[in-house]
Amino acid sequence: MTRTKATAALFGAAFGFLISWGQFADPDRIRDMLLLRDPYLYLMMASAVAVGFVGLRLLTRRGARAFLTGRPITYERTRPQPRHFAGAAIFGVGWSIADSCPAPIAAQLTQGVVWSVFTIAGIWLGILLFLKRQERREQVPERRALGGLAVDKPPG
């Protein structure tokens, strides 16, 4: 597992560098994108999605295996759920309010974008709330909806 973590750290560092180099960490570039003044970041994201889409299809069609684990490369198709749309809306609103993309936070801090600290705090708070919610769900007995209220399911 150490080899996997080291590789992940290297890829993470490379990703952070490329995100910064691609100007995804530039607050002015982000603001212009969100105000629909400049399509640059949208085009960069679309090209990344296209490359990933084609690459994943090719890898799965050829039966490729992951370098580090040797497991077959696969993906799942799932229909979007309301929580995905809510999460996307929260992410987008937070991104526009913070005026900073959460992906290259470390790069922004090194560039002197001090308000990135609040973005980091928001990310950690969101993660904590999510984990607490998941923990609570695992501790509560199976539940069912009844008249809009969640009640314990009767035994049997």
PDB file of C-alpha atoms in Angstrom:
ATOM      1  CA  MET A   1       0.000   0.000   0.000  1.00  0.00           C
ATOM      2  CA  THR A   2       2.960   2.334   0.511  1.00  0.00           C
ATOM      3  CA  ARG A   3       3.752   2.211  -3.197  1.00  0.00           C
ATOM      4  CA  THR A   4       0.158   3.169  -3.983  1.00  0.00           C
ATOM      5  CA  LYS A   5       0.240   6.097  -1.552  1.00  0.00           C
ATOM      6  CA  ALA A   6       3.576   7.339  -2.902  1.00  0.00           C
ATOM      7  CA  THR A   7       2.262   7.162  -6.454  1.00  0.00           C
ATOM      8  CA  ALA A   8      -0.926   8.962  -5.412  1.00  0.00           C
ATOM      9  CA  ALA A   9       1.167  11.711  -3.783  1.00  0.00           C
ATOM     10  CA  LEU A  10       3.230  12.128  -6.961  1.00  0.00           C
ATOM     11  CA  PHE A  11       0.143  12.260  -9.164  1.00  0.00           C
ATOM     12  CA  GLY A  12      -1.487  14.689  -6.717  1.00  0.00           C
ATOM     13  CA  ALA A  13       1.538  16.989  -6.851  1.00  0.00           C
ATOM     14  CA  ALA A  14       1.605  16.790 -10.649  1.00  0.00           C
ATOM     15  CA  PHE A  15      -2.128  17.502 -10.778  1.00  0.00           C
ATOM     16  CA  GLY A  16      -1.724  20.524  -8.498  1.00  0.00           C
ATOM     17  CA  PHE A  17       1.110  21.852 -10.653  1.00  0.00           C
ATOM     18  CA  LEU A  18      -0.867  21.385 -13.858  1.00  0.00           C
ATOM     19  CA  ILE A  19      -3.997  22.969 -12.375  1.00  0.00           C
ATOM     20  CA  SER A  20      -1.955  25.992 -11.351  1.00  0.00           C
ATOM     21  CA  TRP A  21      -0.105  26.102 -14.665  1.00  0.00           C
ATOM     22  CA  GLY A  22      -3.420  25.871 -16.538  1.00  0.00           C
ATOM     23  CA  GLN A  23      -4.551  28.996 -14.632  1.00  0.00           C
ATOM     24  CA  PHE A  24      -7.326  27.216 -12.725  1.00  0.00           C
ATOM     25  CA  ALA A  25      -5.958  28.849  -9.557  1.00  0.00           C
ATOM     26  CA  ASP A  26      -6.035  32.383 -10.944  1.00  0.00           C
ATOM     27  CA  PRO A  27      -8.887  34.288  -9.226  1.00  0.00           C
ATOM     28  CA  ASP A  28      -9.237  36.681 -12.173  1.00  0.00           C
ATOM     29  CA  ARG A  29      -9.523  33.782 -14.618  1.00  0.00           C
ATOM     30  CA  ILE A  30     -12.099  32.079 -12.365  1.00  0.00           C
ATOM     31  CA  ARG A  31     -14.128  35.281 -12.002  1.00  0.00           C
ATOM     32  CA  ASP A  32     -14.132  35.826 -15.768  1.00  0.00           C
ATOM     33  CA  MET A  33     -15.279  32.245 -16.276  1.00  0.00           C
ATOM     34  CA  LEU A  34     -18.111  32.529 -13.737  1.00  0.00           C
ATOM     35  CA  LEU A  35     -19.237  35.814 -15.250  1.00  0.00           C
ATOM     36  CA  LEU A  36     -19.204  34.150 -18.693  1.00  0.00           C
ATOM     37  CA  ARG A  37     -16.619  36.615 -20.009  1.00  0.00           C
ATOM     38  CA  ASP A  38     -13.965  34.038 -20.883  1.00  0.00           C
ATOM     39  CA  PRO A  39     -14.563  30.458 -22.087  1.00  0.00           C
ATOM     40  CA  TYR A  40     -10.946  29.355 -21.460  1.00  0.00           C
ATOM     41  CA  LEU A  41     -11.559  27.326 -18.272  1.00  0.00           C
ATOM     42  CA  TYR A  42     -14.760  25.810 -19.663  1.00  0.00           C
ATOM     43  CA  LEU A  43     -12.860  24.699 -22.757  1.00  0.00           C
ATOM     44  CA  MET A  44     -10.049  23.257 -20.639  1.00  0.00           C
ATOM     45  CA  MET A  45     -12.548  21.313 -18.505  1.00  0.00           C
ATOM     46  CA  ALA A  46     -14.455  20.084 -21.560  1.00  0.00           C
ATOM     47  CA  SER A  47     -11.267  18.877 -23.228  1.00  0.00           C
ATOM     48  CA  ALA A  48     -10.239  17.056 -20.027  1.00  0.00           C
ATOM     49  CA  VAL A  49     -13.644  15.357 -19.832  1.00  0.00           C
ATOM     50  CA  ALA A  50     -13.437  14.367 -23.507  1.00  0.00           C
ATOM     51  CA  VAL A  51      -9.948  12.880 -23.123  1.00  0.00           C
ATOM     52  CA  GLY A  52     -11.003  11.026 -19.975  1.00  0.00           C
ATOM     53  CA  PHE A  53     -14.184   9.729 -21.636  1.00  0.00           C
ATOM     54  CA  VAL A  54     -12.385   8.379 -24.701  1.00  0.00           C
ATOM     55  CA  GLY A  55      -9.409   7.088 -22.690  1.00  0.00           C
ATOM     56  CA  LEU A  56     -11.569   5.185 -20.204  1.00  0.00           C
ATOM     57  CA  ARG A  57     -13.606   3.600 -23.000  1.00  0.00           C
ATOM     58  CA  LEU A  58     -10.439   2.498 -24.795  1.00  0.00           C
ATOM     59  CA  LEU A  59      -8.862   1.097 -21.630  1.00  0.00           C
ATOM     60  CA  THR A  60     -11.947  -0.906 -20.660  1.00  0.00           C
ATOM     61  CA  ARG A  61     -12.471  -2.179 -24.209  1.00  0.00           C
ATOM     62  CA  ARG A  62      -8.899  -3.498 -24.300  1.00  0.00           C
ATOM     63  CA  GLY A  63      -9.248  -5.116 -20.868  1.00  0.00           C
ATOM     64  CA  ALA A  64      -6.468  -2.966 -19.391  1.00  0.00           C
ATOM     65  CA  ARG A  65      -5.405  -3.428 -15.788  1.00  0.00           C
ATOM     66  CA  ALA A  66      -4.313  -0.837 -13.224  1.00  0.00           C
ATOM     67  CA  PHE A  67      -0.516  -0.476 -13.004  1.00  0.00           C
ATOM     68  CA  LEU A  68      -0.253  -0.660  -9.230  1.00  0.00           C
ATOM     69  CA  THR A  69      -2.975  -3.118  -8.267  1.00  0.00           C
ATOM     70  CA  GLY A  70      -3.370  -5.242 -11.374  1.00  0.00           C
ATOM     71  CA  ARG A  71      -7.152  -5.050 -11.115  1.00  0.00           C
ATOM     72  CA  PRO A  72      -9.192  -4.561 -14.296  1.00  0.00           C
ATOM     73  CA  ILE A  73     -10.137  -0.967 -15.071  1.00  0.00           C
ATOM     74  CA  THR A  74     -13.907  -0.599 -14.780  1.00  0.00           C
ATOM     75  CA  TYR A  75     -16.540   2.047 -14.259  1.00  0.00           C
ATOM     76  CA  GLU A  76     -20.146   2.153 -13.087  1.00  0.00           C
ATOM     77  CA  ARG A  77     -23.064   3.868 -14.734  1.00  0.00           C
ATOM     78  CA  THR A  78     -25.514   5.326 -12.253  1.00  0.00           C
ATOM     79  CA  ARG A  79     -28.369   7.736 -12.746  1.00  0.00           C
ATOM     80  CA  PRO A  80     -27.913  11.143 -11.107  1.00  0.00           C
ATOM     81  CA  GLN A  81     -29.839  11.499  -7.864  1.00  0.00           C
ATOM     82  CA  PRO A  82     -31.240  14.684  -6.303  1.00  0.00           C
ATOM     83  CA  ARG A  83     -28.283  14.762  -3.887  1.00  0.00           C
ATOM     84  CA  HIS A  84     -25.919  15.100  -6.864  1.00  0.00           C
ATOM     85  CA  PHE A  85     -27.759  18.192  -8.122  1.00  0.00           C
ATOM     86  CA  ALA A  86     -27.906  19.687  -4.627  1.00  0.00           C
ATOM     87  CA  GLY A  87     -24.189  19.037  -4.134  1.00  0.00           C
ATOM     88  CA  ALA A  88     -23.342  20.574  -7.502  1.00  0.00           C
ATOM     89  CA  ALA A  89     -25.400  23.671  -6.679  1.00  0.00           C
ATOM     90  CA  ILE A  90     -23.742  24.055  -3.268  1.00  0.00           C
ATOM     91  CA  PHE A  91     -20.315  23.551  -4.845  1.00  0.00           C
ATOM     92  CA  GLY A  92     -21.004  26.141  -7.558  1.00  0.00           C
ATOM     93  CA  VAL A  93     -22.369  28.734  -5.148  1.00  0.00           C
ATOM     94  CA  GLY A  94     -19.450  28.180  -2.780  1.00  0.00           C
ATOM     95  CA  TRP A  95     -16.987  28.435  -5.636  1.00  0.00           C
ATOM     96  CA  SER A  96     -18.432  31.726  -6.838  1.00  0.00           C
ATOM     97  CA  ILE A  97     -18.696  33.223  -3.346  1.00  0.00           C
ATOM     98  CA  ALA A  98     -15.166  32.168  -2.384  1.00  0.00           C
ATOM     99  CA  ASP A  99     -13.823  33.268  -5.779  1.00  0.00           C
ATOM    100  CA  SER A 100     -11.449  30.331  -5.619  1.00  0.00           C
ATOM    101  CA  CYS A 101     -11.527  26.819  -7.004  1.00  0.00           C
ATOM    102  CA  PRO A 102     -11.196  24.238  -4.237  1.00  0.00           C
ATOM    103  CA  ALA A 103      -8.907  21.986  -6.312  1.00  0.00           C
ATOM    104  CA  PRO A 104      -5.704  24.084  -6.209  1.00  0.00           C
ATOM    105  CA  ILE A 105      -6.049  25.559  -2.714  1.00  0.00           C
ATOM    106  CA  ALA A 106      -2.388  25.021  -1.827  1.00  0.00           C
ATOM    107  CA  ALA A 107      -1.351  26.753  -5.049  1.00  0.00           C
ATOM    108  CA  GLN A 108      -3.596  29.692  -4.208  1.00  0.00           C
ATOM    109  CA  LEU A 109      -2.140  29.977  -0.718  1.00  0.00           C
ATOM    110  CA  THR A 110       1.373  30.092  -2.172  1.00  0.00           C
ATOM    111  CA  GLN A 111       0.195  32.801  -4.571  1.00  0.00           C
ATOM    112  CA  GLY A 112      -1.040  34.896  -1.652  1.00  0.00           C
ATOM    113  CA  VAL A 113      -4.782  34.315  -2.100  1.00  0.00           C
ATOM    114  CA  VAL A 114      -5.480  34.535   1.633  1.00  0.00           C
ATOM    115  CA  TRP A 115      -9.244  33.983   1.422  1.00  0.00           C
ATOM    116  CA  SER A 116      -8.443  30.409   0.340  1.00  0.00           C
ATOM    117  CA  VAL A 117      -8.111  29.670   4.070  1.00  0.00           C
ATOM    118  CA  PHE A 118     -11.880  30.130   4.373  1.00  0.00           C
ATOM    119  CA  THR A 119     -12.429  27.807   1.437  1.00  0.00           C
ATOM    120  CA  ILE A 120     -10.269  25.166   3.135  1.00  0.00           C
ATOM    121  CA  ALA A 121     -12.231  25.646   6.366  1.00  0.00           C
ATOM    122  CA  GLY A 122     -15.495  25.231   4.452  1.00  0.00           C
ATOM    123  CA  ILE A 123     -14.243  22.070   2.766  1.00  0.00           C
ATOM    124  CA  TRP A 124     -13.194  20.533   6.081  1.00  0.00           C
ATOM    125  CA  LEU A 125     -16.463  21.560   7.737  1.00  0.00           C
ATOM    126  CA  GLY A 126     -18.423  19.986   4.885  1.00  0.00           C
ATOM    127  CA  ILE A 127     -16.413  16.778   5.111  1.00  0.00           C
ATOM    128  CA  LEU A 128     -16.907  16.643   8.892  1.00  0.00           C
ATOM    129  CA  LEU A 129     -20.655  17.178   8.603  1.00  0.00           C
ATOM    130  CA  PHE A 130     -20.904  14.507   5.923  1.00  0.00           C
ATOM    131  CA  LEU A 131     -18.953  11.984   8.009  1.00  0.00           C
ATOM    132  CA  LYS A 132     -21.034  12.731  11.113  1.00  0.00           C
ATOM    133  CA  ARG A 133     -24.209  12.230   9.083  1.00  0.00           C
ATOM    134  CA  GLN A 134     -22.931   8.920   7.692  1.00  0.00           C
ATOM    135  CA  GLU A 135     -21.928   7.803  11.187  1.00  0.00           C
ATOM    136  CA  ARG A 136     -25.388   8.665  12.539  1.00  0.00           C
ATOM    137  CA  ARG A 137     -27.062   6.740   9.719  1.00  0.00           C
ATOM    138  CA  GLU A 138     -25.021   3.626  10.523  1.00  0.00           C
ATOM    139  CA  GLN A 139     -25.899   3.791  14.232  1.00  0.00           C
ATOM    140  CA  VAL A 140     -29.653   4.292  13.773  1.00  0.00           C
ATOM    141  CA  PRO A 141     -31.803   1.193  13.191  1.00  0.00           C
ATOM    142  CA  GLU A 142     -33.363   0.712   9.768  1.00  0.00           C
ATOM    143  CA  ARG A 143     -35.885   3.483   9.129  1.00  0.00           C
ATOM    144  CA  ARG A 144     -38.856   3.996   6.896  1.00  0.00           C
ATOM    145  CA  ALA A 145     -40.739   7.100   5.831  1.00  0.00           C
ATOM    146  CA  LEU A 146     -44.230   7.510   7.293  1.00  0.00           C
ATOM    147  CA  GLY A 147     -46.199  10.646   6.524  1.00  0.00           C
ATOM    148  CA  GLY A 148     -43.014  12.609   5.871  1.00  0.00           C
ATOM    149  CA  LEU A 149     -41.528  11.582   9.235  1.00  0.00           C
ATOM    150  CA  ALA A 150     -38.762   9.050   9.723  1.00  0.00           C
ATOM    151  CA  VAL A 151     -39.720   6.453  12.331  1.00  0.00           C
ATOM    152  CA  ASP A 152     -38.092   3.252  13.517  1.00  0.00           C
ATOM    153  CA  LYS A 153     -39.245   0.255  11.529  1.00  0.00           C
ATOM    154  CA  PRO A 154     -41.271  -2.140  13.695  1.00  0.00           C
ATOM    155  CA  PRO A 155     -39.612  -5.489  14.423  1.00  0.00           C
ATOM    156  CA  GLY A 156     -40.599  -8.513  12.382  1.00  0.00           C
TER     157      GLY A 156
END
